[in-house]
CSV table of C-alpha atoms and ligand atoms in Angstrom, one decimal:
chain,number,residue,atom,x,y,z
A,1,MET,CA,17.3,-19.5,-116.8
A,2,LYS,CA,15.8,-16.3,-118.6
A,3,ALA,CA,12.0,-15.8,-119.4
A,4,ARG,CA,10.2,-12.9,-121.0
A,5,VAL,CA,6.9,-11.9,-119.9
A,6,THR,CA,4.6,-9.2,-121.6
A,7,ALA,CA,1.3,-7.9,-119.8
A,8,ASN,CA,-0.7,-5.4,-121.8
A,9,ALA,CA,-3.8,-3.8,-120.2
A,10,ALA,CA,-5.9,-4.2,-123.0
A,11,TYR,CA,-5.4,-8.1,-123.5
A,12,ALA,CA,-7.9,-9.5,-120.9
A,13,VAL,CA,-9.2,-12.8,-120.7
A,14,ALA,CA,-12.3,-12.2,-118.3
A,15,ASP,CA,-13.4,-10.4,-115.2
A,16,ILE,CA,-12.7,-13.0,-112.5
A,17,ASP,CA,-15.7,-13.9,-110.8
A,18,LYS,CA,-14.8,-13.8,-107.1
A,19,ARG,CA,-16.5,-17.2,-106.7
A,20,LEU,CA,-13.2,-18.5,-108.2
A,21,TYR,CA,-11.9,-18.6,-104.8
A,22,GLY,CA,-15.0,-20.6,-103.3
A,23,SER,CA,-14.5,-23.4,-100.7
A,24,PHE,CA,-16.2,-26.6,-99.5
A,25,LEU,CA,-17.6,-28.0,-96.1
A,26,GLU,CA,-18.7,-31.5,-95.8
A,27,HIS,CA,-20.0,-33.7,-93.2
A,28,LEU,CA,-17.2,-35.7,-93.3
A,29,GLY,CA,-14.5,-36.8,-90.7
A,30,ARG,CA,-13.9,-33.7,-88.6
A,31,ALA,CA,-14.5,-31.1,-90.9
A,32,VAL,CA,-18.1,-30.0,-89.2
A,33,TYR,CA,-17.6,-31.7,-85.6
A,34,THR,CA,-14.7,-30.5,-83.9
A,35,GLY,CA,-13.6,-28.6,-87.0
A,36,ILE,CA,-16.1,-25.5,-87.1
A,37,TYR,CA,-18.3,-26.8,-84.4
A,38,GLU,CA,-17.2,-27.8,-80.8
A,39,PRO,CA,-19.4,-26.8,-78.2
A,40,GLY,CA,-17.7,-26.5,-74.9
A,41,HIS,CA,-14.2,-25.7,-76.5
A,42,PRO,CA,-12.6,-22.6,-74.9
A,43,GLN,CA,-13.2,-20.7,-78.1
A,44,ALA,CA,-16.7,-21.9,-78.9
A,45,ASP,CA,-19.2,-19.0,-79.2
A,46,ALA,CA,-22.8,-19.4,-77.7
A,47,GLU,CA,-23.9,-21.6,-80.7
A,48,GLY,CA,-20.7,-23.9,-80.3
A,49,MET,CA,-19.0,-22.5,-83.2
A,50,ARG,CA,-15.0,-22.2,-82.8
A,51,LYS,CA,-14.2,-18.6,-83.2
A,52,ASP,CA,-10.7,-19.4,-83.7
A,53,VAL,CA,-11.8,-21.2,-87.2
A,54,ILE,CA,-14.1,-18.6,-88.1
A,55,GLU,CA,-11.3,-16.0,-87.9
A,56,LEU,CA,-9.0,-17.9,-90.1
A,57,VAL,CA,-11.9,-18.7,-92.4
A,58,ARG,CA,-12.6,-15.0,-92.7
A,59,ALA,CA,-9.1,-14.1,-93.5
A,60,LEU,CA,-9.2,-16.3,-96.4
A,61,ASP,CA,-12.1,-14.4,-97.8
A,62,THR,CA,-13.6,-17.1,-99.5
A,63,PRO,CA,-17.0,-15.8,-100.9
A,64,ILE,CA,-18.8,-19.0,-101.1
A,65,CYS,CA,-19.1,-22.2,-99.2
A,66,ARG,CA,-20.2,-25.6,-100.7
A,67,TYR,CA,-22.3,-27.7,-98.2
A,68,PRO,CA,-23.4,-30.2,-97.0
A,69,GLY,CA,-21.4,-32.7,-99.6
A,70,GLY,CA,-19.8,-34.2,-101.5
A,71,ASN,CA,-20.5,-38.1,-101.1
A,72,PHE,CA,-22.5,-37.4,-97.9
A,73,VAL,CA,-25.0,-35.5,-99.7
A,74,SER,CA,-26.0,-38.8,-101.9
A,75,ALA,CA,-27.9,-40.5,-98.9
A,76,TYR,CA,-28.6,-37.0,-96.7
A,77,ASN,CA,-32.0,-36.1,-95.5
A,78,TRP,CA,-31.8,-32.5,-94.8
A,79,GLU,CA,-34.8,-32.4,-92.8
A,80,ASP,CA,-32.6,-34.8,-90.2
A,81,GLY,CA,-30.8,-31.4,-89.2
A,82,ILE,CA,-33.7,-29.1,-88.3
A,83,GLY,CA,-36.0,-28.6,-85.3
A,84,PRO,CA,-34.7,-29.2,-81.9
A,85,LYS,CA,-31.4,-30.8,-81.6
A,86,GLU,CA,-32.5,-33.4,-79.1
A,87,ASN,CA,-35.1,-34.6,-81.6
A,88,ARG,CA,-32.7,-34.9,-84.4
A,89,PRO,CA,-32.0,-38.5,-85.5
A,90,ARG,CA,-28.5,-40.2,-85.2
A,91,ARG,CA,-28.0,-41.7,-89.0
A,92,LEU,CA,-25.3,-43.9,-90.4
A,93,ASP,CA,-23.7,-42.1,-93.4
A,94,LEU,CA,-23.1,-44.4,-96.2
A,95,ALA,CA,-20.4,-42.4,-97.9
A,96,TRP,CA,-17.9,-42.6,-95.2
A,97,ARG,CA,-19.2,-45.5,-92.9
A,98,THR,CA,-19.6,-43.0,-90.0
A,99,THR,CA,-22.3,-41.9,-87.4
A,100,GLU,CA,-23.9,-38.5,-88.3
A,101,PRO,CA,-25.4,-37.0,-85.2
A,102,ASN,CA,-27.0,-34.0,-87.0
A,103,LEU,CA,-26.2,-31.5,-84.5
A,104,VAL,CA,-25.3,-29.1,-87.3
A,105,GLY,CA,-28.0,-28.6,-90.0
A,106,ILE,CA,-29.1,-25.9,-92.3
A,107,HIS,CA,-29.6,-23.3,-89.5
A,108,GLU,CA,-26.4,-23.9,-87.8
A,109,PHE,CA,-24.6,-23.8,-91.1
A,110,ALA,CA,-26.2,-20.7,-92.4
A,111,ASP,CA,-25.4,-19.0,-89.3
A,112,TRP,CA,-21.9,-20.0,-89.5
A,113,ALA,CA,-21.3,-18.9,-92.9
A,114,GLU,CA,-22.8,-15.5,-91.9
A,115,LYS,CA,-20.1,-15.3,-89.2
A,116,ALA,CA,-17.4,-16.4,-91.4
A,117,GLY,CA,-18.2,-14.0,-94.1
A,118,THR,CA,-19.2,-16.6,-96.9
A,119,GLU,CA,-22.3,-17.4,-98.8
A,120,MET,CA,-23.7,-20.8,-98.9
A,121,MET,CA,-23.6,-23.0,-102.0
A,122,LEU,CA,-26.0,-25.9,-101.2
A,123,ALA,CA,-26.3,-29.2,-102.6
A,124,VAL,CA,-29.5,-31.5,-103.2
A,125,ASN,CA,-29.6,-35.1,-102.6
A,126,LEU,CA,-30.1,-36.8,-106.2
A,127,GLY,CA,-28.8,-40.1,-105.2
A,128,SER,CA,-31.0,-41.5,-102.5
A,129,ARG,CA,-33.6,-39.1,-103.0
A,130,GLY,CA,-35.1,-36.8,-106.0
A,131,LEU,CA,-37.1,-33.9,-107.2
A,132,ASP,CA,-39.5,-33.7,-104.2
A,133,GLU,CA,-37.1,-33.6,-101.5
A,134,ALA,CA,-35.1,-30.9,-103.4
A,135,ARG,CA,-37.8,-28.6,-104.1
A,136,ALA,CA,-38.8,-28.6,-100.4
A,137,PHE,CA,-35.3,-27.9,-99.3
A,138,VAL,CA,-35.4,-24.9,-101.8
A,139,GLU,CA,-38.7,-23.8,-100.5
A,140,TYR,CA,-37.4,-24.3,-97.0
A,141,VAL,CA,-34.4,-22.0,-97.7
A,142,ASN,CA,-35.5,-19.5,-100.2
A,143,HIS,CA,-39.3,-19.0,-99.7
A,144,PRO,CA,-40.5,-15.9,-97.9
A,145,GLY,CA,-43.2,-17.6,-96.1
A,146,GLY,CA,-46.8,-18.6,-96.2
A,147,SER,CA,-46.1,-22.2,-97.1
A,148,TYR,CA,-45.6,-25.4,-95.3
A,149,TRP,CA,-41.8,-25.5,-95.5
A,150,SER,CA,-41.1,-21.9,-95.4
A,151,ASP,CA,-43.3,-21.5,-92.0
A,152,LEU,CA,-41.6,-24.5,-90.7
A,153,ARG,CA,-38.4,-22.6,-91.1
A,154,ALA,CA,-39.9,-19.8,-89.4
A,155,ARG,CA,-41.2,-21.9,-86.5
A,156,ASN,CA,-37.7,-23.4,-86.2
A,157,GLY,CA,-36.2,-19.7,-85.5
A,158,ARG,CA,-35.6,-18.2,-88.9
A,159,THR,CA,-38.2,-16.0,-90.3
A,160,GLN,CA,-36.4,-14.3,-93.3
A,161,PRO,CA,-35.2,-16.6,-96.1
A,162,TRP,CA,-31.5,-17.1,-96.7
A,163,ASN,CA,-32.0,-16.8,-100.4
A,164,CYS,CA,-29.2,-18.9,-101.3
A,165,ARG,CA,-28.5,-18.5,-104.9
A,166,LEU,CA,-26.2,-21.5,-106.0
A,167,TRP,CA,-27.3,-25.1,-105.7
A,168,CYS,CA,-25.6,-28.1,-107.0
A,169,LEU,CA,-28.0,-30.9,-108.5
A,170,GLY,CA,-26.7,-33.7,-106.7
A,171,ASN,CA,-22.7,-34.8,-106.4
A,172,GLU,CA,-20.5,-36.8,-108.7
A,173,MET,CA,-23.4,-38.7,-110.0
A,174,ASP,CA,-21.3,-40.4,-112.8
A,175,GLY,CA,-19.2,-42.1,-109.8
A,176,PRO,CA,-20.0,-45.7,-108.9
A,177,TRP,CA,-18.9,-45.2,-105.3
A,178,GLN,CA,-21.9,-42.9,-105.3
A,179,VAL,CA,-25.2,-43.8,-103.2
A,180,GLY,CA,-27.6,-43.7,-106.0
A,181,HIS,CA,-25.0,-43.5,-108.9
A,182,LYS,CA,-26.7,-43.0,-112.0
A,183,LEU,CA,-26.3,-43.7,-115.9
A,184,ALA,CA,-25.7,-40.3,-117.8
A,185,SER,CA,-29.3,-40.6,-119.5
A,186,GLU,CA,-31.0,-41.2,-116.3
A,187,TYR,CA,-29.2,-38.5,-114.4
A,188,GLY,CA,-29.6,-35.9,-117.2
A,189,HIS,CA,-33.3,-36.5,-117.4
A,190,LEU,CA,-33.5,-36.2,-113.3
A,191,ALA,CA,-31.3,-33.0,-113.2
A,192,ASN,CA,-33.4,-31.5,-116.1
A,193,GLU,CA,-36.7,-32.3,-114.4
A,194,THR,CA,-35.5,-31.1,-110.9
A,195,ALA,CA,-33.8,-27.9,-112.3
A,196,LYS,CA,-37.1,-26.8,-114.0
A,197,ALA,CA,-38.9,-27.4,-110.5
A,198,LEU,CA,-36.6,-25.5,-108.7
A,199,ARG,CA,-36.6,-22.6,-111.0
A,200,GLY,CA,-40.3,-22.8,-111.1
A,201,LEU,CA,-39.8,-22.1,-107.1
A,202,ASP,CA,-37.5,-19.4,-107.3
A,203,PRO,CA,-36.6,-18.0,-110.7
A,204,THR,CA,-33.3,-16.5,-109.2
A,205,VAL,CA,-31.5,-19.5,-108.4
A,206,GLU,CA,-28.4,-20.6,-110.2
A,207,LEU,CA,-28.0,-24.4,-111.1
A,208,VAL,CA,-24.9,-26.6,-111.2
A,209,VAL,CA,-25.3,-30.0,-113.2
A,210,CYS,CA,-22.7,-32.7,-112.1
A,211,GLY,CA,-20.1,-33.3,-114.9
A,212,SER,CA,-17.5,-35.9,-114.6
A,213,SER,CA,-15.8,-36.6,-111.0
A,214,HIS,CA,-12.5,-36.6,-112.7
A,215,SER,CA,-11.0,-36.6,-116.2
A,216,ASN,CA,-9.9,-40.6,-115.9
A,217,MET,CA,-13.4,-41.6,-115.6
A,218,PRO,CA,-14.4,-44.2,-118.3
A,219,THR,CA,-17.5,-42.2,-118.9
A,220,TYR,CA,-15.6,-38.9,-119.4
A,221,PRO,CA,-16.1,-36.9,-121.8
A,222,GLN,CA,-19.2,-38.5,-123.1
A,223,TRP,CA,-21.2,-38.1,-119.7
A,224,GLU,CA,-20.6,-34.2,-120.2
A,225,ALA,CA,-22.3,-34.2,-123.8
A,226,THR,CA,-25.2,-36.6,-122.8
A,227,VAL,CA,-25.9,-34.7,-119.5
A,228,LEU,CA,-25.8,-31.2,-121.1
A,229,GLU,CA,-28.0,-32.3,-123.9
A,230,ALA,CA,-30.4,-33.1,-121.4
A,231,THR,CA,-30.3,-30.0,-119.2
A,232,TYR,CA,-28.9,-27.3,-121.4
A,233,GLU,CA,-31.8,-24.9,-121.0
A,234,GLN,CA,-32.2,-25.2,-117.3
A,235,VAL,CA,-28.6,-25.3,-115.9
A,236,ASP,CA,-25.7,-22.5,-115.5
A,237,TYR,CA,-22.8,-24.5,-114.6
A,238,ILE,CA,-21.3,-27.9,-115.3
A,239,SER,CA,-19.5,-29.1,-112.3
A,240,LEU,CA,-15.9,-30.8,-112.3
A,241,HIS,CA,-13.5,-32.2,-109.8
A,242,MET,CA,-9.9,-33.1,-110.0
A,243,TYR,CA,-7.5,-34.1,-107.1
A,244,PHE,CA,-3.8,-34.1,-107.4
A,245,GLU,CA,-1.5,-36.8,-106.4
A,246,ASN,CA,2.3,-37.2,-106.0
A,247,TYR,CA,2.8,-41.1,-105.1
A,248,GLU,CA,5.9,-41.2,-107.1
A,249,LYS,CA,7.6,-38.4,-105.3
A,250,ASN,CA,8.6,-36.7,-108.6
A,251,THR,CA,8.3,-33.0,-108.4
A,252,ALA,CA,8.4,-32.2,-112.1
A,253,GLU,CA,5.9,-34.7,-112.8
A,254,TYR,CA,3.7,-33.4,-110.2
A,255,LEU,CA,3.9,-29.8,-111.1
A,256,ALA,CA,2.9,-30.6,-114.7
A,257,LEU,CA,-0.3,-32.0,-113.7
A,258,PRO,CA,-2.1,-28.3,-114.0
A,259,ALA,CA,-1.3,-28.9,-117.6
A,260,LYS,CA,-4.0,-31.7,-117.5
A,261,LEU,CA,-6.4,-29.7,-115.4
A,262,ASP,CA,-6.2,-27.1,-118.3
A,263,ARG,CA,-6.9,-29.8,-120.9
A,264,TYR,CA,-9.8,-31.0,-119.0
A,265,ILE,CA,-11.2,-27.6,-118.7
A,266,GLY,CA,-10.5,-26.8,-122.3
A,267,THR,CA,-12.5,-30.2,-123.3
A,268,VAL,CA,-15.5,-29.5,-121.4
A,269,ALA,CA,-15.6,-26.0,-122.9
A,270,GLY,CA,-15.5,-27.6,-126.2
A,271,ILE,CA,-18.5,-29.9,-125.2
A,272,ILE,CA,-20.4,-26.9,-123.8
A,273,ASP,CA,-20.0,-25.3,-127.4
A,274,TYR,CA,-20.9,-28.4,-128.9
A,275,VAL,CA,-24.1,-28.8,-127.1
A,276,LYS,CA,-24.9,-25.2,-127.3
A,277,ALA,CA,-24.7,-25.6,-131.2
A,278,LYS,CA,-26.5,-28.9,-131.3
A,279,THR,CA,-29.5,-27.4,-129.1
A,280,ARG,CA,-29.5,-23.9,-130.9
A,281,SER,CA,-29.3,-22.3,-127.8
A,282,LYS,CA,-28.6,-18.8,-126.8
A,283,ARG,CA,-27.5,-19.6,-123.4
A,284,ASP,CA,-24.1,-19.8,-122.1
A,285,VAL,CA,-23.3,-22.7,-119.6
A,286,LYS,CA,-20.1,-22.3,-117.5
A,287,ILE,CA,-17.9,-24.6,-115.6
A,288,SER,CA,-18.1,-24.7,-111.7
A,289,PHE,CA,-14.7,-26.6,-110.7
A,290,ASP,CA,-16.3,-27.3,-107.3
A,291,GLU,CA,-13.7,-29.6,-105.9
A,292,TRP,CA,-10.1,-29.5,-106.4
A,293,ASN,CA,-7.1,-30.0,-104.2
A,294,VAL,CA,-3.9,-32.0,-103.3
A,295,TRP,CA,-5.2,-35.3,-101.9
A,296,TYR,CA,-2.9,-38.2,-101.8
A,297,HIS,CA,-1.0,-38.0,-98.4
A,298,GLN,CA,-3.3,-40.2,-96.2
A,299,ARG,CA,-5.7,-41.6,-98.9
A,300,GLN,CA,-4.6,-45.2,-99.0
A,301,ARG,CA,-4.0,-45.2,-95.2
A,302,ASP,CA,-7.8,-44.0,-94.9
A,303,ALA,CA,-9.2,-46.4,-97.2
A,304,GLU,CA,-7.9,-49.3,-95.3
A,305,ARG,CA,-8.9,-47.6,-91.8
A,306,MET,CA,-12.4,-47.2,-93.3
A,307,ARG,CA,-12.9,-50.8,-94.3
A,308,ALA,CA,-12.3,-51.6,-90.6
A,309,TRP,CA,-14.2,-49.4,-88.8
A,310,ASP,CA,-17.4,-49.5,-86.7
A,311,TRP,CA,-19.5,-46.4,-87.9
A,312,PRO,CA,-17.6,-44.0,-85.5
A,313,GLU,CA,-18.5,-40.5,-84.9
A,314,ALA,CA,-16.2,-37.7,-86.3
A,315,PRO,CA,-13.3,-39.8,-86.8
A,316,ARG,CA,-10.0,-38.4,-88.4
A,317,LEU,CA,-10.6,-38.9,-91.9
A,318,LEU,CA,-8.6,-37.5,-94.9
A,319,GLU,CA,-6.6,-35.4,-92.7
A,320,ASP,CA,-3.9,-34.8,-95.3
A,321,ILE,CA,-0.9,-32.9,-93.8
A,322,TYR,CA,0.5,-30.7,-96.6
A,323,ASN,CA,3.9,-29.7,-97.5
A,324,PHE,CA,6.0,-27.0,-99.1
A,325,GLU,CA,5.8,-28.9,-102.4
A,326,ASP,CA,1.9,-28.5,-102.3
A,327,VAL,CA,2.1,-24.7,-102.1
A,328,LEU,CA,3.8,-24.9,-105.6
A,329,GLN,CA,1.1,-27.1,-106.9
A,330,VAL,CA,-2.0,-25.1,-105.5
A,331,GLY,CA,-0.2,-22.0,-106.9
A,332,CYS,CA,-0.2,-23.6,-110.1
A,333,ILE,CA,-3.8,-24.8,-109.8
A,334,ILE,CA,-5.2,-21.4,-108.8
A,335,ASN,CA,-3.2,-20.0,-111.9
A,336,THR,CA,-4.8,-22.3,-114.2
A,337,PHE,CA,-8.3,-21.3,-112.9
A,338,ILE,CA,-7.2,-17.6,-113.5
A,339,ARG,CA,-5.8,-18.1,-116.9
A,340,ARG,CA,-9.6,-19.9,-117.7
A,341,SER,CA,-11.8,-17.5,-115.9
A,342,ASP,CA,-13.6,-16.7,-118.9
A,343,ILE,CA,-15.1,-20.3,-118.4
A,344,VAL,CA,-14.4,-21.3,-115.1
A,345,ARG,CA,-16.5,-18.9,-113.0
A,346,ILE,CA,-16.6,-20.9,-109.8
A,347,ALA,CA,-14.2,-23.0,-108.1
A,348,CYS,CA,-14.1,-24.5,-104.6
A,349,ILE,CA,-10.9,-25.7,-103.0
A,350,ALA,CA,-12.0,-29.2,-101.3
A,351,GLN,CA,-12.2,-28.8,-98.3
A,352,LEU,CA,-11.9,-25.8,-95.8
A,353,VAL,CA,-11.2,-27.5,-92.3
A,354,ASN,CA,-9.4,-30.6,-91.4
A,355,VAL,CA,-10.5,-32.6,-94.5
A,356,ILE,CA,-8.0,-32.2,-97.2
A,357,ALA,CA,-8.0,-28.6,-95.7
A,358,PRO,CA,-6.0,-25.5,-95.4
A,359,ILE,CA,-7.1,-25.0,-91.7
A,360,MET,CA,-6.5,-27.8,-89.0
A,361,THR,CA,-7.9,-28.0,-85.6
A,362,ASP,CA,-7.2,-30.1,-82.4
A,363,PRO,CA,-10.2,-30.9,-80.4
A,364,GLY,CA,-10.1,-28.9,-77.5
A,365,GLY,CA,-6.9,-27.3,-78.7
A,366,GLY,CA,-5.7,-24.9,-81.3
A,367,ALA,CA,-6.2,-23.9,-84.9
A,368,TRP,CA,-3.6,-23.5,-87.3
A,369,ARG,CA,-2.8,-22.8,-91.0
A,370,GLN,CA,-1.6,-25.8,-93.3
A,371,THR,CA,1.0,-24.8,-95.9
A,372,ILE,CA,-1.6,-24.6,-98.6
A,373,TYR,CA,-3.5,-21.9,-96.7
A,374,TRP,CA,-1.1,-19.3,-98.1
A,375,PRO,CA,-1.3,-19.5,-101.7
A,376,PHE,CA,-5.2,-19.7,-101.6
A,377,MET,CA,-5.2,-16.8,-99.4
A,378,LEU,CA,-3.0,-14.5,-101.6
A,379,ALA,CA,-4.8,-15.3,-104.5
A,380,SER,CA,-8.3,-14.8,-103.0
A,381,ARG,CA,-7.3,-11.7,-101.4
A,382,HIS,CA,-5.5,-10.2,-104.2
A,383,GLY,CA,-6.6,-12.1,-107.5
A,384,ARG,CA,-9.6,-10.1,-108.0
A,385,GLY,CA,-10.1,-8.0,-111.3
A,386,THR,CA,-9.6,-8.7,-114.7
A,387,ALA,CA,-7.4,-11.8,-115.7
A,388,LEU,CA,-4.8,-11.0,-118.3
A,389,GLN,CA,-3.7,-12.7,-121.2
A,390,LEU,CA,0.1,-12.7,-120.8
A,391,ALA,CA,2.4,-13.7,-123.4
A,392,VAL,CA,5.2,-16.0,-121.7
A,393,GLU,CA,8.5,-17.1,-123.2
A,394,VAL,CA,10.3,-19.5,-121.0
A,395,PRO,CA,11.9,-23.0,-121.6
A,396,THR,CA,9.7,-26.0,-121.2
A,397,TYR,CA,10.1,-29.7,-120.2
A,398,ASP,CA,8.1,-32.6,-121.3
A,399,ALA,CA,6.4,-34.6,-118.5
A,400,ALA,CA,3.7,-37.6,-118.5
A,401,ALA,CA,0.7,-35.1,-118.1
A,402,ALA,CA,1.8,-33.1,-121.1
A,403,ASP,CA,5.0,-32.1,-123.2
A,404,LYS,CA,6.3,-28.5,-123.2
A,405,VAL,CA,5.3,-27.7,-119.5
A,406,PRO,CA,6.8,-24.0,-118.7
A,407,TRP,CA,9.1,-24.0,-115.7
A,408,LEU,CA,7.5,-20.5,-115.1
A,409,ASP,CA,4.0,-20.6,-114.2
A,410,ILE,CA,2.5,-17.1,-114.1
A,411,ALA,CA,-0.8,-15.5,-113.9
A,412,GLY,CA,-1.8,-11.6,-113.9
A,413,VAL,CA,-5.0,-9.8,-112.5
A,414,HIS,CA,-5.6,-6.2,-113.1
A,415,ASN,CA,-7.7,-4.5,-110.6
A,416,SER,CA,-8.6,-1.2,-112.0
A,417,ASN,CA,-10.6,-0.1,-109.1
A,418,ALA,CA,-7.7,-0.8,-106.6
A,419,GLY,CA,-5.0,0.5,-109.0
A,420,THR,CA,-2.9,-2.7,-108.8
A,421,LEU,CA,-1.6,-5.4,-111.0
A,422,THR,CA,-0.8,-8.7,-109.3
A,423,PHE,CA,1.2,-11.4,-110.6
A,424,PHE,CA,1.4,-14.8,-109.1
A,425,ALA,CA,4.4,-16.9,-110.3
A,426,ILE,CA,5.9,-20.5,-109.6
A,427,ASN,CA,9.2,-21.4,-110.6
A,428,ARG,CA,8.7,-25.1,-111.0
A,429,HIS,CA,12.5,-25.8,-111.6
A,430,GLY,CA,14.2,-27.3,-108.6
A,431,SER,CA,17.9,-25.9,-109.3
A,432,GLU,CA,17.7,-22.9,-111.6
A,433,THR,CA,16.6,-19.3,-110.6
A,434,ILE,CA,14.4,-17.7,-113.3
A,435,GLU,CA,15.3,-14.3,-114.2
A,436,ALA,CA,12.4,-12.7,-116.0
A,437,ASP,CA,11.9,-9.5,-117.8
A,438,VAL,CA,8.4,-8.3,-117.5
A,439,ALA,CA,7.1,-5.9,-120.2
A,440,LEU,CA,4.2,-3.9,-118.6
A,441,GLU,CA,2.4,-2.0,-121.8
A,442,ARG,CA,-0.3,0.5,-121.1
A,443,PHE,CA,0.4,0.4,-117.3
A,444,ALA,CA,2.2,3.2,-115.4
A,445,ALA,CA,3.9,1.3,-112.5
A,446,LYS,CA,4.3,3.2,-109.4
A,447,SER,CA,6.0,0.8,-106.8
A,448,ILE,CA,6.4,-2.8,-106.3
A,449,GLU,CA,5.9,-5.2,-103.6
A,450,HIS,CA,7.3,-8.8,-103.4
A,451,THR,CA,5.9,-11.6,-101.3
A,452,ILE,CA,7.5,-15.0,-101.3
A,453,ILE,CA,7.1,-18.6,-100.1
A,454,ARG,CA,10.0,-20.9,-99.9
A,455,HIS,CA,11.8,-23.5,-98.0
A,456,ASP,CA,14.9,-25.6,-98.6
A,457,ASP,CA,12.8,-28.9,-98.0
A,458,LEU,CA,10.0,-29.8,-100.2
A,459,GLU,CA,8.5,-31.9,-97.5
A,460,ALA,CA,8.4,-29.2,-95.0
A,461,CYS,CA,5.0,-29.1,-93.2
A,462,ASN,CA,3.2,-26.6,-90.6
A,463,THR,CA,2.1,-28.5,-87.4
A,464,LYS,CA,0.2,-27.3,-84.3
A,465,ASP,CA,3.9,-26.8,-82.6
A,466,ALA,CA,5.4,-25.4,-85.6
A,467,PRO,CA,2.5,-23.6,-87.2
A,468,ASP,CA,4.6,-21.0,-89.4
A,469,THR,CA,7.5,-23.2,-90.7
A,470,VAL,CA,6.1,-22.4,-94.3
A,471,SER,CA,4.7,-18.9,-94.6
A,472,PRO,CA,5.0,-16.0,-96.8
A,473,VAL,CA,7.8,-13.5,-96.3
A,474,LYS,CA,8.7,-10.1,-97.9
A,475,GLY,CA,10.9,-11.0,-101.0
A,476,ASN,CA,13.5,-8.7,-102.6
A,477,GLY,CA,13.5,-10.6,-106.2
A,478,ALA,CA,11.2,-7.7,-107.6
A,479,ALA,CA,12.2,-4.3,-109.2
A,480,LEU,CA,10.8,-1.7,-111.4
A,481,SER,CA,12.6,-1.2,-114.8
A,482,SER,CA,12.4,1.3,-117.7
A,483,LYS,CA,10.0,-1.4,-119.6
A,484,GLY,CA,8.1,-2.7,-116.7
A,485,MET,CA,9.7,-5.1,-114.0
A,486,THR,CA,12.3,-7.7,-113.4
A,487,LEU,CA,11.8,-10.8,-111.3
A,488,LYS,CA,14.3,-13.0,-109.8
A,489,LEU,CA,12.2,-16.2,-108.8
A,490,PRO,CA,14.5,-18.6,-106.8
A,491,PRO,CA,14.4,-22.5,-107.7
A,492,HIS,CA,11.1,-24.1,-106.4
A,493,SER,CA,9.6,-21.1,-105.1
A,494,TYR,CA,6.0,-19.5,-105.1
A,495,SER,CA,5.8,-15.4,-105.4
A,496,MET,CA,3.1,-12.7,-105.6
A,497,VAL,CA,4.4,-9.6,-106.9
A,498,ARG,CA,2.0,-6.6,-106.6
A,499,VAL,CA,2.6,-3.4,-108.8
A,500,THR,CA,0.8,-0.2,-107.6
A,501,LEU,CA,-0.4,1.7,-110.6
B,1,LIG,O1,-13.8,-34.1,-101.0
B,1,LIG,C1,-13.8,-35.6,-100.6
B,1,LIG,C2,-14.7,-36.4,-101.6
B,1,LIG,O2,-14.1,-36.3,-102.8
B,1,LIG,C3,-16.1,-35.7,-101.8
B,1,LIG,O3,-17.1,-36.1,-101.0
B,1,LIG,C4,-16.5,-36.3,-103.2
B,1,LIG,O4,-17.2,-35.6,-103.8
B,1,LIG,C5,-15.2,-36.5,-103.8
B,1,LIG,O5,-15.1,-37.4,-104.4
């Protein structure tokens, strides 16, 4: 199959916010306990944090990590996680029907984030709690000193404020499964009042208001319009979430789902414009896509297990084992965010460790990279700079999610500081190689490098015993040409092509 692509240095979408490569860690299953925190593990540091996990997170170079939830935050008392560990309460977590020992709280997470080379994106509980607890939390985390909560922080061992910039005003408040679920009008009012108070306390915070949990919600897209009309002057981002499934085991249909993601982003961008016009505002609200990933491998089994269990502590939950097909999907999802980086400024892979995650651990044992670790890492490390508006001509197919899905999914990023031009390309076709002529206009290419992820078996996984089954290798499908470059992308493959300028 032939394709033609044109990249022109002058045709830019936006300068990518590095927070497009954010991540998420929730008190859920083994994400925290036996994930990042396991005192007594041979790799644990003095604070009980696993150094092997920190190393894998550092290599991902994820600039922000959302915490502590997720559904968990909607019934969480952040004060349970401060002070001497022996005094912290054990609580029943209503979101996942587990027992939360509160051995990790804001101090431990903040220390871990620093070690892992990431910044905190914190969520306040607007489900079971409200404005007052939210303002206390922000005061505890960000106020320099001389007030009740900031002095308590100092007594608990941290004199300097953490100055967390990004705050989520609750989580998925449109979802009936949420503790303290709200109507759009109720939530909009509460979020606006909370935002005013938080900004009053710390004018430097950036606030994220909840949009829809996914685009199949019955309240979507009216939820976005109502909530934004109530909060437009006080918030900076609207949060969207989407998880990808392939229960039918149909690869072409599965890989067409990012077209639905693209439509979701486009619709919400339109609603933002509508509310901006309606409120006669000068401000710009952007999208924080702060939960996205493949999530279906264990989902039905988990739901049955959860119904039957008796408040276990750190059970195996949402431990999806990813395969090679998911590498292609994650590549297409990230490409969608790059192409929409003018409006999607923040995105968080959900989640980071053990729970629908790129990193897995064994309690007392090793840590390894799932298949999806690789496309995320390559994009996070090499997808920084200016997103390019590429012109792509390639045959398409019709799918349930959308018509005219291109067999080639490609995104391009120009980093003028580093002098690089990087393309992320996925061949969605299962039997045809894509031969692409790529015109590079107003770029002077010097050299080219091809990295490829491919496996004959779409279901191939990385396990603790075979951790490198699916991993990137040097490819030989990219060459410079008189007009730019040529690419040969094998069927069902993920490629990163880096041009030095
Ligand atoms: O990431 C898993 C869960 O998915 C989160 O807790 C929730 O926000 C979403 O429904």
